[in-house]
Amino acid sequence: MQTETIVELQSTLDDCSPQVIGYVLERALELGALDAYTTPVQMKKNRPGVLLTLLARPELQHALAELLLTETTTLGVRFHITERLVAKRSVTTVDTSYGPIRVKASGDRALPEYEDCRAAARRHGVPLQRVQDAARRALHCPPEPR
């Protein structure tokens, strides 16, 4: 395991369209955010809203804050420098009948890369789980229970 320093950026939104929020989450990940998610919250005056959270390496703090300030209705961004403990992992590629699929492995756990499996499933017109199972079999891992 290793410890990493990261920054957590947060904004609360109660007047921003869901389409914009989805777009911002996608853009944040494209810019290099490690994670991007929303949490339902109750805002002042009892309005429902969302807490938008981005996790990133510290050098991306200003670019991601700029994204939140320009693309959402927020007037401010909170950030906290924090640490996280990360399990060591490796990425290998396995050959399947649907093409090469990257697989993340950590200890005795292995998980096929969603994007690779998604693309292969669409390309071959088969269910996503069939591609994921093929990748697990190529690694000699049992399929996930359904």
Coordinates of C-alpha atoms in Angstrom, one line a residue:
M1 CA 0.0 0.0 0.0
Q2 CA 1.1 3.5 -0.6
T3 CA -0.1 6.9 0.6
E4 CA -0.9 9.7 -1.8
T5 CA -1.6 13.4 -1.2
I6 CA -4.8 14.5 -3.1
V7 CA -7.1 17.4 -3.2
E8 CA -10.8 17.2 -2.6
L9 CA -12.9 19.9 -4.3
Q10 CA -16.5 20.4 -3.4
S11 CA -19.4 22.7 -4.4
T12 CA -23.1 22.5 -3.4
L13 CA -25.6 23.1 -6.2
D14 CA -29.3 23.6 -5.9
D15 CA -30.0 25.4 -9.2
C16 CA -27.9 23.6 -11.8
S17 CA -29.4 21.3 -14.4
P18 CA -28.7 17.6 -14.2
Q19 CA -27.4 17.7 -17.7
V20 CA -24.8 20.3 -16.8
I21 CA -23.8 18.3 -13.7
G22 CA -23.3 15.1 -15.8
Y23 CA -21.3 17.1 -18.3
V24 CA -19.0 18.6 -15.6
L25 CA -18.4 15.1 -14.1
E26 CA -17.3 13.8 -17.5
R27 CA -15.1 16.8 -18.2
A28 CA -13.5 16.6 -14.7
L29 CA -12.5 12.9 -15.4
E30 CA -11.3 13.9 -18.9
L31 CA -9.1 16.6 -17.3
G32 CA -7.5 14.0 -15.0
A33 CA -9.7 13.9 -11.8
L34 CA -9.2 10.6 -10.0
D35 CA -12.9 10.5 -9.1
A36 CA -16.0 12.6 -9.6
Y37 CA -19.4 12.1 -8.0
T38 CA -22.5 13.7 -6.5
T39 CA -24.2 13.2 -3.1
P40 CA -27.8 14.4 -2.5
V41 CA -27.9 17.1 0.2
Q42 CA -30.6 19.3 1.8
M43 CA -29.6 22.9 1.3
K44 CA -30.7 26.1 3.2
K45 CA -34.4 27.0 2.9
N46 CA -35.0 23.2 2.7
R47 CA -34.1 23.0 -1.0
P48 CA -32.8 19.7 -2.3
G49 CA -29.4 19.9 -3.9
V50 CA -26.3 18.0 -4.7
L51 CA -22.8 18.1 -3.3
L52 CA -20.4 17.8 -6.3
T53 CA -17.1 16.3 -5.3
L54 CA -13.9 15.9 -7.3
L55 CA -10.8 14.1 -6.1
A56 CA -7.5 14.9 -7.9
R57 CA -3.8 15.3 -7.7
P58 CA -3.0 18.7 -6.2
E59 CA -1.6 20.1 -9.5
L60 CA -5.1 19.9 -11.0
Q61 CA -6.7 21.9 -8.2
H62 CA -6.9 25.2 -10.1
A63 CA -8.0 23.8 -13.4
L64 CA -10.8 21.8 -11.8
A65 CA -11.9 24.7 -9.7
E66 CA -12.1 26.8 -12.9
L67 CA -14.2 24.1 -14.5
L68 CA -16.7 24.2 -11.6
L69 CA -16.8 28.0 -11.6
T70 CA -17.3 28.3 -15.3
E71 CA -19.6 25.4 -16.1
T72 CA -21.9 25.3 -13.0
T73 CA -24.0 27.8 -11.1
T74 CA -21.7 27.7 -8.1
L75 CA -20.2 30.9 -6.7
G76 CA -17.4 29.1 -4.8
V77 CA -15.4 25.9 -4.5
R78 CA -14.1 24.4 -1.3
F79 CA -11.0 22.3 -1.3
H80 CA -9.1 20.2 1.2
I81 CA -5.7 18.7 0.9
T82 CA -5.9 15.1 2.2
E83 CA -4.3 11.8 1.9
R84 CA -5.5 8.4 0.8
L85 CA -4.1 4.9 1.1
V86 CA -4.0 3.1 -2.2
A87 CA -3.5 -0.6 -2.8
K88 CA -0.7 -1.5 -5.2
R89 CA -2.1 -2.6 -8.5
S90 CA -1.0 -3.7 -11.9
V91 CA -2.7 -3.6 -15.3
T92 CA -2.3 -6.4 -17.8
T93 CA -4.0 -7.1 -21.1
V94 CA -5.7 -10.4 -21.8
D95 CA -6.7 -11.8 -25.2
T96 CA -10.4 -12.8 -25.6
S97 CA -12.6 -13.7 -28.5
Y98 CA -13.8 -10.1 -28.3
G99 CA -10.4 -8.6 -28.6
P100 CA -7.8 -7.5 -26.0
I101 CA -9.2 -6.4 -22.6
R102 CA -7.2 -4.6 -19.9
V103 CA -7.5 -6.0 -16.4
K104 CA -6.6 -4.3 -13.2
A105 CA -5.2 -6.6 -10.5
S106 CA -4.5 -6.1 -6.8
G107 CA -3.5 -9.0 -4.7
D108 CA -5.9 -11.8 -5.5
R109 CA -8.5 -9.5 -7.0
A110 CA -8.8 -8.8 -10.7
L111 CA -11.3 -6.6 -12.5
P112 CA -11.7 -6.2 -16.3
E113 CA -11.6 -2.5 -17.4
Y114 CA -15.2 -1.4 -18.0
E115 CA -14.4 0.8 -21.0
D116 CA -12.7 -2.0 -22.8
C117 CA -15.5 -4.4 -22.1
R118 CA -18.1 -1.9 -23.0
A119 CA -16.5 -1.1 -26.3
A120 CA -16.1 -4.8 -27.1
A121 CA -19.7 -5.6 -26.2
R122 CA -21.0 -2.9 -28.5
R123 CA -18.6 -3.8 -31.3
H124 CA -19.7 -7.5 -31.2
G125 CA -23.3 -7.0 -30.2
V126 CA -23.1 -9.1 -27.1
P127 CA -24.0 -8.5 -23.5
L128 CA -21.4 -6.7 -21.4
Q129 CA -21.3 -9.5 -18.8
R130 CA -20.3 -12.0 -21.5
V131 CA -17.2 -9.9 -22.4
Q132 CA -16.4 -9.4 -18.7
D133 CA -16.7 -13.2 -18.1
A134 CA -14.4 -13.9 -21.1
A135 CA -11.8 -11.6 -19.6
R136 CA -12.0 -13.3 -16.2
R137 CA -11.7 -16.7 -17.9
A138 CA -8.6 -15.5 -19.8
L139 CA -7.2 -14.7 -16.3
H140 CA -8.4 -18.0 -14.9
C141 CA -10.8 -16.3 -12.5
P142 CA -14.3 -17.4 -11.9
P143 CA -17.2 -15.3 -13.4
E144 CA -18.9 -12.9 -11.1
P145 CA -22.2 -14.2 -9.6
R146 CA -25.3 -12.7 -11.1

